[in-house]
Coordinates of C-alpha atoms in Angstrom, one line a residue:
Chain A
M5 CA 121.4 97.6 -3.6
S6 CA 122.9 94.1 -3.6
N7 CA 121.3 91.4 -1.6
R8 CA 124.1 91.4 0.9
S9 CA 123.7 95.1 1.8
I10 CA 119.9 94.7 2.1
A11 CA 120.4 91.8 4.5
N12 CA 123.0 93.9 6.3
T13 CA 120.7 96.9 6.7
A14 CA 117.8 94.7 7.7
F15 CA 119.9 92.9 10.3
V16 CA 121.2 96.2 11.8
F17 CA 117.6 97.5 11.9
L18 CA 116.3 94.4 13.6
S19 CA 119.0 94.4 16.3
R20 CA 118.4 98.1 17.0
L21 CA 114.7 97.4 17.2
A22 CA 115.3 94.6 19.7
T23 CA 117.5 96.7 21.8
G24 CA 114.9 99.5 21.6
I25 CA 112.1 97.3 22.8
C26 CA 114.2 96.0 25.6
G27 CA 115.2 99.5 26.7
F28 CA 111.7 100.8 26.4
I29 CA 110.2 98.1 28.6
L30 CA 112.8 98.8 31.3
V31 CA 112.4 102.6 31.1
F32 CA 108.6 102.3 31.1
L33 CA 108.5 100.0 34.2
I34 CA 111.0 102.0 36.2
G35 CA 109.3 105.3 35.0
V36 CA 105.8 104.2 36.2
I37 CA 107.1 103.0 39.5
V38 CA 109.1 106.2 40.2
W39 CA 106.3 108.4 38.9
N40 CA 103.7 106.8 41.2
G41 CA 106.0 106.0 44.0
M42 CA 107.5 109.5 44.4
N43 CA 104.2 110.8 45.8
S44 CA 104.4 108.8 49.0
M45 CA 108.2 109.2 49.3
N46 CA 109.3 111.1 52.4
I47 CA 111.4 110.6 55.5
Q48 CA 108.2 109.8 57.5
F49 CA 107.3 107.0 55.1
L50 CA 110.7 105.4 55.4
L51 CA 111.2 105.7 59.1
S52 CA 107.8 105.0 60.6
E53 CA 105.8 101.9 61.4
A54 CA 102.8 100.8 59.2
S55 CA 99.4 101.4 60.6
N56 CA 95.8 100.9 59.5
F57 CA 96.8 97.7 57.7
G58 CA 99.4 99.5 55.7
A59 CA 97.1 102.2 54.4
S60 CA 98.8 104.8 56.5
G61 CA 102.1 105.1 58.2
G62 CA 105.4 103.9 56.8
I63 CA 107.4 100.8 55.9
L64 CA 110.3 100.9 58.4
Y65 CA 109.9 97.3 59.6
Q66 CA 109.2 96.1 56.1
I67 CA 112.6 97.4 55.1
V68 CA 114.3 96.0 58.2
G69 CA 112.6 92.6 57.7
S70 CA 113.6 92.3 54.0
L71 CA 117.2 93.2 54.8
L72 CA 117.2 90.8 57.7
L73 CA 116.0 87.9 55.5
V74 CA 118.5 88.5 52.7
V75 CA 121.5 89.2 55.0
M76 CA 120.9 85.9 56.9
A77 CA 120.3 84.1 53.6
S78 CA 123.7 85.4 52.4
V79 CA 125.5 84.3 55.6
L80 CA 124.0 80.8 55.2
V81 CA 124.5 80.5 51.4
M82 CA 128.1 81.7 51.0
P83 CA 130.1 78.8 52.6
V84 CA 127.9 76.2 50.9
A85 CA 128.1 77.9 47.5
I86 CA 131.9 78.5 47.6
G87 CA 132.4 74.9 48.9
T88 CA 130.2 73.5 46.1
A89 CA 132.0 75.5 43.4
L90 CA 135.5 74.5 44.6
F91 CA 134.4 70.8 44.8
K92 CA 133.0 71.0 41.3
S93 CA 136.1 72.7 40.0
E94 CA 138.9 71.0 41.9
Y95 CA 137.7 67.6 43.2
I96 CA 135.3 66.1 40.7
T97 CA 137.4 64.0 38.2
S98 CA 134.7 61.7 36.7
P99 CA 133.0 63.3 33.7
A100 CA 129.7 61.6 34.6
L101 CA 129.7 63.1 38.1
F102 CA 130.7 66.4 36.6
R103 CA 127.7 66.4 34.3
L104 CA 125.4 65.3 37.1
S105 CA 126.6 68.2 39.3
S106 CA 125.9 70.7 36.4
I107 CA 122.4 69.2 35.9
L108 CA 121.6 69.4 39.6
I109 CA 122.7 73.1 39.8
Y110 CA 120.7 74.1 36.7
S111 CA 117.7 72.2 37.9
L112 CA 117.8 73.9 41.3
N113 CA 117.9 77.2 39.4
G114 CA 114.8 76.1 37.4
I115 CA 112.5 75.3 40.3
P116 CA 109.6 77.8 40.5
S117 CA 109.9 80.0 43.6
V118 CA 106.4 79.0 44.9
T119 CA 107.6 75.4 45.1
F120 CA 110.4 76.5 47.5
G121 CA 107.7 78.2 49.6
I122 CA 105.5 75.1 49.7
F123 CA 108.6 72.9 50.5
G124 CA 109.4 75.3 53.4
L125 CA 105.9 75.2 54.6
I126 CA 105.7 71.4 54.6
F127 CA 109.2 70.6 55.7
F128 CA 110.0 73.3 58.2
V129 CA 106.7 74.7 59.4
N130 CA 104.7 71.5 59.5
I131 CA 107.1 68.6 59.9
L132 CA 109.8 70.3 62.0
G133 CA 107.3 72.5 63.7
T134 CA 109.2 75.7 63.5
G135 CA 106.1 77.9 63.1
I136 CA 106.2 81.0 60.9
S137 CA 109.9 82.0 61.2
W138 CA 112.1 84.5 59.4
F139 CA 115.1 82.2 59.8
V140 CA 113.3 79.5 57.9
G141 CA 112.5 82.1 55.2
S142 CA 116.3 82.9 55.0
I143 CA 117.1 79.2 54.6
I144 CA 114.7 78.9 51.7
L145 CA 116.0 82.1 50.1
A146 CA 119.5 80.8 50.6
M147 CA 118.5 77.6 48.6
M148 CA 117.2 79.8 45.9
M149 CA 120.3 81.9 45.7
L150 CA 122.7 78.9 45.8
P151 CA 122.8 78.0 42.0
T152 CA 123.6 81.6 40.9
I153 CA 126.5 81.9 43.3
V154 CA 127.8 78.4 42.6
L155 CA 127.9 79.1 38.9
T156 CA 129.6 82.5 39.1
T157 CA 132.1 81.2 41.7
Y158 CA 132.8 78.1 39.6
Q159 CA 133.4 80.2 36.5
S160 CA 135.9 82.4 38.2
V161 CA 137.7 79.5 39.9
N162 CA 137.7 77.6 36.6
S163 CA 139.1 80.6 34.7
I164 CA 142.3 80.7 36.9
P165 CA 145.0 79.3 34.5
S166 CA 146.3 75.9 35.6
S167 CA 149.8 77.3 35.7
Y168 CA 149.0 79.0 39.0
R169 CA 148.0 75.6 40.5
E170 CA 151.1 73.9 39.0
N171 CA 153.4 76.7 40.4
A172 CA 151.9 76.4 43.8
Y173 CA 152.1 72.6 43.8
A174 CA 155.7 72.8 42.6
L175 CA 156.5 74.9 45.7
G176 CA 155.3 72.1 47.9
L177 CA 151.8 73.3 48.7
N178 CA 149.1 70.7 49.3
K179 CA 145.7 70.9 47.7
W180 CA 144.0 72.7 50.6
Q181 CA 146.8 75.3 50.7
V182 CA 146.5 75.8 47.0
I183 CA 142.8 76.4 47.4
V184 CA 143.1 78.8 50.3
K185 CA 146.2 80.7 49.1
V186 CA 145.8 80.7 45.4
L187 CA 142.3 79.9 44.2
L188 CA 140.1 81.6 46.8
P189 CA 141.8 85.0 46.6
Q190 CA 141.7 85.0 42.8
S191 CA 138.0 83.9 42.6
F192 CA 136.5 85.9 45.4
H193 CA 135.3 88.6 43.1
G194 CA 133.2 86.0 41.3
A195 CA 131.6 84.8 44.5
V196 CA 130.8 88.4 45.6
T197 CA 129.3 89.3 42.2
G198 CA 127.2 86.1 42.3
L199 CA 126.0 86.9 45.8
L200 CA 124.9 90.5 44.9
I201 CA 123.1 89.3 41.7
A202 CA 121.4 86.6 43.8
L203 CA 120.5 89.1 46.5
A204 CA 119.0 91.5 44.0
R205 CA 116.6 88.7 43.0
A206 CA 116.0 87.3 46.4
I207 CA 115.0 90.5 48.1
G208 CA 112.1 90.8 45.7
E209 CA 110.9 87.3 46.0
T210 CA 107.4 86.9 47.5
A211 CA 106.2 83.4 46.9
P212 CA 109.0 81.5 48.8
I213 CA 108.5 83.5 52.0
M214 CA 104.8 84.4 52.1
F215 CA 103.7 81.1 53.7
I216 CA 106.7 80.6 56.0
A217 CA 108.4 83.7 57.1
T218 CA 106.2 86.8 57.0
A219 CA 103.1 88.1 58.7
F220 CA 101.2 91.1 57.3
S221 CA 101.0 93.6 60.1
G222 CA 101.7 94.3 63.8
I223 CA 105.2 93.0 63.6
T224 CA 108.3 95.0 64.5
V225 CA 111.8 93.4 64.9
P226 CA 111.7 89.7 65.5
G227 CA 112.8 88.7 69.0
S228 CA 114.2 85.3 68.1
L229 CA 115.1 83.2 65.1
F230 CA 111.6 81.6 65.1
D231 CA 109.5 84.8 64.9
P232 CA 107.8 86.1 61.8
V233 CA 108.9 89.4 60.1
V234 CA 107.2 91.8 57.8
S235 CA 108.8 92.3 54.4
L236 CA 108.5 94.6 51.4
P237 CA 107.3 92.2 48.7
T238 CA 104.6 90.6 50.9
H239 CA 103.6 94.1 52.0
I240 CA 103.2 95.2 48.4
L241 CA 101.1 92.1 47.7
A242 CA 98.8 92.7 50.6
L243 CA 98.4 96.4 49.8
A244 CA 97.7 95.7 46.2
Q245 CA 94.9 93.4 47.1
Q246 CA 93.0 96.3 48.8
A247 CA 92.3 97.7 45.3
T248 CA 89.5 100.0 46.4
N249 CA 91.5 101.7 49.1
E250 CA 93.3 104.7 47.4
A251 CA 95.7 105.2 50.3
A252 CA 96.8 101.6 50.4
L253 CA 97.5 101.6 46.7
Q254 CA 99.5 104.7 47.0
N255 CA 101.7 103.1 49.7
A256 CA 102.0 100.0 47.5
W257 CA 103.6 102.2 44.8
G258 CA 105.9 103.8 47.5
S259 CA 107.0 100.4 48.8
S260 CA 107.7 99.2 45.2
L261 CA 109.9 102.2 44.7
V262 CA 111.9 101.4 47.9
L263 CA 112.2 97.7 46.8
L264 CA 113.3 98.7 43.4
S265 CA 115.9 101.1 44.9
L266 CA 117.3 98.2 47.0
V267 CA 117.5 96.0 44.0
L268 CA 119.3 98.8 42.1
V269 CA 121.8 99.2 45.0
F270 CA 122.6 95.5 44.9
S271 CA 122.9 95.4 41.1
V272 CA 125.2 98.5 40.9
S273 CA 127.3 97.1 43.8
A274 CA 127.6 93.8 41.9
L275 CA 128.9 95.7 38.9
L276 CA 131.3 97.9 40.9
S277 CA 132.6 95.1 43.2
R278 CA 133.2 93.0 40.1
L279 CA 135.4 95.6 38.7
R280 CA 137.1 96.6 41.9
L281 CA 137.7 93.1 43.4
K282 CA 138.9 91.7 40.1
E283 CA 141.4 94.5 40.0
I284 CA 142.6 93.7 43.5
S285 CA 142.8 90.0 42.9
Q286 CA 144.9 90.5 39.8
R287 CA 147.2 93.2 41.2
Chain B
M29 CA 159.3 52.1 19.1
T30 CA 162.3 49.9 19.8
P31 CA 164.7 50.6 22.7
T32 CA 168.4 51.2 21.9
P33 CA 170.0 49.6 24.9
L34 CA 173.6 49.8 23.7
L35 CA 173.6 53.6 23.6
K36 CA 171.5 54.9 26.3
V37 CA 173.1 53.8 29.5
V38 CA 176.3 55.6 30.6
P39 CA 178.2 53.3 32.9
V40 CA 177.9 54.1 36.6
S41 CA 181.6 53.8 37.0
E42 CA 182.3 56.7 34.8
P43 CA 184.7 58.7 37.0
E44 CA 183.5 62.3 36.5
F45 CA 180.0 61.5 37.7
A46 CA 180.7 59.7 40.9
E47 CA 177.6 60.9 42.6
W48 CA 174.3 60.4 40.9
S49 CA 171.4 62.4 42.3
V50 CA 168.6 61.4 40.1
H51 CA 168.3 58.3 37.9
S52 CA 165.5 56.5 36.2
E53 CA 165.1 52.9 35.3
D54 CA 162.9 51.7 32.4
F55 CA 160.7 54.7 33.0
N56 CA 157.6 55.0 30.8
V57 CA 154.8 57.6 30.6
W58 CA 151.5 57.5 28.9
Y59 CA 148.9 60.3 28.6
R60 CA 145.8 58.4 28.1
D61 CA 146.7 56.3 25.0
A62 CA 149.7 58.2 23.9
H63 CA 153.0 56.6 24.8
I64 CA 155.2 59.6 25.6
L65 CA 158.3 58.2 27.2
N66 CA 159.6 54.8 26.4
D67 CA 162.0 52.9 28.7
I68 CA 164.0 55.9 29.8
N69 CA 167.2 55.0 31.6
V70 CA 169.0 58.2 32.4
R71 CA 171.4 59.4 35.1
F72 CA 171.7 62.9 36.2
P73 CA 174.9 63.8 38.1
A74 CA 174.8 65.7 41.4
K75 CA 175.7 69.4 41.1
G76 CA 176.3 71.1 37.8
I77 CA 173.9 71.7 34.9
T78 CA 172.4 68.9 32.8
C79 CA 170.7 70.1 29.7
I80 CA 167.9 67.9 28.3
V81 CA 167.7 68.6 24.6
G82 CA 165.6 67.2 21.7
P83 CA 163.1 68.2 19.2
S84 CA 159.5 69.3 20.1
G85 CA 157.4 66.5 21.3
S86 CA 160.4 64.3 22.3
G87 CA 159.2 64.1 25.9
K88 CA 161.8 66.5 27.5
S89 CA 159.2 68.3 29.6
T90 CA 157.3 65.2 30.4
L91 CA 160.6 63.7 31.8
I92 CA 161.4 66.5 34.2
R93 CA 157.7 67.0 35.1
S94 CA 157.8 63.4 36.2
I95 CA 160.7 63.9 38.6
N96 CA 158.8 66.1 41.0
R97 CA 155.5 64.3 40.1
I98 CA 153.8 67.5 38.9
N99 CA 152.4 65.4 36.1
D100 CA 150.3 63.5 38.6
E101 CA 147.9 66.4 38.4
V102 CA 147.4 65.9 34.6
P103 CA 144.3 63.8 33.8
G104 CA 145.2 60.6 32.1
F105 CA 148.8 60.5 33.3
L106 CA 150.2 57.0 33.8
S107 CA 153.7 55.9 34.6
R108 CA 155.7 52.7 34.9
G109 CA 159.3 52.1 35.9
S110 CA 161.1 54.1 38.5
I111 CA 162.8 57.4 39.1
S112 CA 165.1 57.5 42.1
F113 CA 166.3 60.6 43.9
N114 CA 169.1 60.1 46.4
G115 CA 168.3 56.4 46.6
K116 CA 164.5 56.8 47.2
D117 CA 161.9 56.0 44.5
V118 CA 159.8 59.2 44.0
Y119 CA 156.8 57.1 43.0
T120 CA 156.7 54.7 45.9
D121 CA 158.8 56.1 48.7
Y122 CA 157.2 59.5 48.9
K123 CA 153.7 59.3 50.4
D124 CA 153.7 63.0 51.0
L125 CA 154.2 64.8 47.7
T126 CA 154.7 68.2 49.4
I127 CA 158.0 66.9 50.9
L128 CA 159.2 65.6 47.5
R129 CA 158.3 68.9 45.8
T130 CA 160.1 70.9 48.6
E131 CA 163.3 68.8 47.9
I132 CA 162.9 69.1 44.1
G133 CA 162.1 72.6 43.0
M134 CA 160.7 73.5 39.6
V135 CA 160.6 76.6 37.4
F136 CA 158.3 76.6 34.4
Q137 CA 158.6 78.0 30.9
K138 CA 156.2 80.9 31.5
P139 CA 156.9 83.0 34.5
C140 CA 153.9 82.8 36.8
V141 CA 154.0 85.1 39.8
F142 CA 151.1 85.2 42.2
P143 CA 149.1 88.4 42.3
K144 CA 150.7 89.5 45.5
S145 CA 153.7 91.6 46.5
I146 CA 157.2 90.8 45.5
S147 CA 158.2 89.8 49.0
E148 CA 155.0 87.6 49.5
N149 CA 156.0 85.9 46.3
V150 CA 159.5 85.0 47.6
L151 CA 157.9 83.7 50.8
F152 CA 155.0 81.9 49.1
G153 CA 156.4 78.4 49.5
V154 CA 158.2 78.9 52.8
A155 CA 155.3 80.6 54.7
K156 CA 152.9 77.7 53.9
T157 CA 153.5 75.7 57.1
R158 CA 154.5 78.1 59.8
K159 CA 154.3 81.8 60.6
L160 CA 157.6 83.6 60.0
S161 CA 158.9 86.4 62.2
R162 CA 159.4 89.7 60.6
A163 CA 163.2 89.3 60.8
E164 CA 163.1 85.9 59.3
R165 CA 160.9 87.2 56.5
L166 CA 163.3 90.1 55.7
I167 CA 166.3 87.8 55.8
L168 CA 164.7 85.2 53.5
V169 CA 163.5 87.8 51.0
E170 CA 166.9 89.6 50.8
E171 CA 168.9 86.3 50.7
N172 CA 166.9 84.8 47.8
L173 CA 166.5 88.0 45.8
R174 CA 170.2 88.5 46.0
A175 CA 170.7 84.9 44.9
V176 CA 168.9 85.7 41.7
S177 CA 170.5 89.1 41.3
L178 CA 167.2 90.8 41.6
W179 CA 167.8 92.5 45.0
K180 CA 169.3 95.8 43.5
E181 CA 166.4 96.2 41.1
V182 CA 163.6 95.7 43.6
S183 CA 164.9 96.3 47.1
Y184 CA 163.2 99.6 47.3
R185 CA 159.8 98.3 46.3
L186 CA 159.3 94.9 47.9
D187 CA 155.7 95.7 48.6
D188 CA 154.8 96.5 45.0
S189 CA 152.8 93.9 43.1
A190 CA 155.0 91.2 41.5
T191 CA 153.0 91.5 38.3
S192 CA 154.5 95.0 37.8
L193 CA 157.9 93.4 37.1
S194 CA 159.1 92.7 33.5
L195 CA 158.8 89.1 32.3
G196 CA 162.6 88.5 32.8
Q197 CA 162.4 89.9 36.3
Q198 CA 159.3 87.8 37.0
Q199 CA 161.1 84.6 35.9
R200 CA 164.0 85.4 38.2
L201 CA 161.5 86.0 41.0
C202 CA 160.1 82.6 40.2
I203 CA 163.6 81.1 40.7
A204 CA 164.0 83.1 43.9
R205 CA 160.7 81.7 45.2
T206 CA 161.8 78.2 44.4
L207 CA 165.3 78.7 46.0
A208 CA 163.6 80.0 49.2
V209 CA 162.1 76.5 49.8
K210 CA 165.7 75.2 49.8
P211 CA 165.4 72.4 47.3
K212 CA 168.3 70.0 46.6
I213 CA 167.5 69.9 42.9
L214 CA 166.2 72.6 40.4
L215 CA 164.1 71.5 37.5
L216 CA 163.8 74.2 34.8
D217 CA 161.5 73.8 31.9
E218 CA 162.8 76.2 29.2
P219 CA 163.1 79.0 31.6
T220 CA 164.5 81.5 29.1
A221 CA 162.0 80.7 26.3
S222 CA 159.5 83.4 27.1
V223 CA 161.8 86.2 28.2
D224 CA 163.9 88.7 26.3
P225 CA 167.5 87.8 25.3
V226 CA 169.1 90.1 27.9
S227 CA 167.0 88.5 30.7
G228 CA 167.8 85.1 29.2
R229 CA 171.5 85.8 29.5
A230 CA 171.0 87.0 33.1
I231 CA 169.2 83.8 33.9
E232 CA 172.1 81.8 32.3
E233 CA 174.6 83.7 34.4
L234 CA 172.4 82.9 37.5
L235 CA 172.4 79.2 36.7
L236 CA 176.2 79.1 36.3
K237 CA 176.4 80.7 39.8
L238 CA 173.9 78.3 41.2
K239 CA 175.4 75.1 39.8
K240 CA 178.0 75.0 42.6
D241 CA 175.3 74.3 45.1
Y242 CA 172.5 72.7 43.2
T243 CA 171.8 69.9 40.8
I244 CA 170.2 71.7 37.9
L245 CA 168.2 69.9 35.2
L246 CA 167.4 72.2 32.3
V247 CA 165.1 71.5 29.4
T248 CA 166.0 73.7 26.5
H249 CA 165.4 74.1 22.8
D250 CA 168.3 76.5 22.5
L251 CA 171.5 74.6 21.4
Q252 CA 173.7 77.7 21.7
Q253 CA 172.5 78.0 25.3
T254 CA 173.3 74.3 25.8
K255 CA 176.8 74.7 24.5
R256 CA 177.3 77.8 26.7
I257 CA 176.2 76.4 30.1
A258 CA 175.8 72.6 30.1
D259 CA 178.1 70.3 31.9
H260 CA 176.2 67.2 30.8
I261 CA 173.8 66.7 28.0
V262 CA 170.9 64.2 27.6
F263 CA 169.5 63.9 24.1
L264 CA 165.9 62.7 23.8
C265 CA 164.2 61.9 20.6
D266 CA 160.7 60.6 20.2
G267 CA 160.3 59.5 23.8
E268 CA 163.7 57.7 23.9
V269 CA 167.1 58.6 25.2
I270 CA 169.4 58.5 22.2
E271 CA 172.6 59.4 24.0
Q272 CA 173.9 61.1 27.2
G273 CA 177.2 62.2 28.5
D274 CA 179.3 65.2 29.4
K275 CA 179.2 68.2 27.1
A276 CA 182.7 67.8 25.5
K277 CA 182.0 64.2 24.4
M278 CA 178.4 64.9 23.2
V279 CA 179.4 68.0 21.2
T280 CA 182.7 66.9 19.7
N281 CA 182.5 63.2 19.6
P282 CA 179.0 61.7 19.9
E283 CA 178.6 58.0 19.5
H284 CA 175.4 58.3 17.6
Q285 CA 174.8 59.9 14.2
K286 CA 171.4 61.4 15.4
T287 CA 173.1 63.2 18.2
K288 CA 175.7 64.6 15.9
T289 CA 173.0 65.8 13.5
Y290 CA 170.8 67.3 16.2
L291 CA 173.6 69.1 18.1
S292 CA 175.0 70.7 14.9
D293 CA 171.8 71.3 12.9
S294 CA 169.0 71.3 15.4
F295 CA 167.4 68.6 13.3
C296 CA 166.4 65.1 14.0
E297 CA 164.9 62.3 12.0
C298 CA 163.5 60.2 14.7

């Protein structure tokens, strides 16, 4: 065999191996969680309140709390993210400012999640005196989601050919009308995809919300913006710390499975909405 | 580059062009460091078709793109001198570009319909400022689609996506969309270059029909087309106007050797 075909075979083998390792890790993790989590999975578990510090009962309010946190975070982050992406794409003309904006967005993405949690604790809970509040948790999650959504939205705005802008300007539209009538409809799919990807990450975050938004037990639905909630990731954390209690561990597996399912729902929706909305925007 | 003042200005008193709708005086354009147009003095008569011809890179597109100031959006664009439209300088007298671009419509080389329905595309520039009643919408859509001879082909599927049309139909839809805004001048940047020959002929027929009501400035590479439909020809080479005048004079008896060579052989040594 010639050197070239040896190199070729080796390369094919290595890339298959890499894909295999990647797939194995994913299947292994999901398999363990599904295998262990299935045992506690039933309607009762999904629809009842936790009792006995989570060792018995269900996780209804944890699911409600987690959804509440990410839904509010989405509402807060979308206008800011779309605005930032449009500003970056349509208004920044100076190359220096453009580079700076990219650096800022990537840096925001690189900040460890626990740092967001500490920032929230110091700024909102201590300095502004909000107390433990799910709304503050949503604000912090929104900050974490921001860079992902800005980048995907920016990419889809930026990929719209400039001929669309020129044609719209040539018909006498002003910049704002071009943005609203041409750019937004054609880049909406990017924003939604970014949102769902960011949501899939945000719903599993523990560190940013554990100091500022969640309590461990005895909480149902918050009565105001400044009440704490219970959430799935912090619930799993608390249950996993009761390592000697068999029932608590079992419920931790069950909660993990529910959390994983929610992440899966967001990820699959991201994929589907990307295909579907892109098709609509290009019809 | 040295200007050729003797040849490029057609006297204003020339009888057949009593009414000038657009003219430029010592108009220059740079894109960053590249000097694209050099002291352009050109006069476009009102009504009729003026073809702007010249080899690639001669600045034809830059010239018409400067008239409705669509070049302002291009990074590094810089201009000096003036372009007047009905007595007003487009660079200093129009604070609101949307008004200028409503008065001076433009159709580009590549048809670019918006991913919306056919009727929404026709109304795209009209519906920008006010809400139209249903009757107004129907009238505008029919009137403008008829104007570009597209009505028969699409009247039964006005709500279909405009992207489902053929390229030639899309280009006519782009013209309809521009007419709907009721411009006084039409700028066309090689409108037939990216459509099939049959659609190209249909667009030429359309322009001949429109020239009674509009001042049409047409950039084209196609000399046969120029000879078929032009009333007036402006010959640009290397960023300078070599010669301009009515078609008969330009084709049969040009003053300049370069014009003669270009209009007969599509070749120019600038």
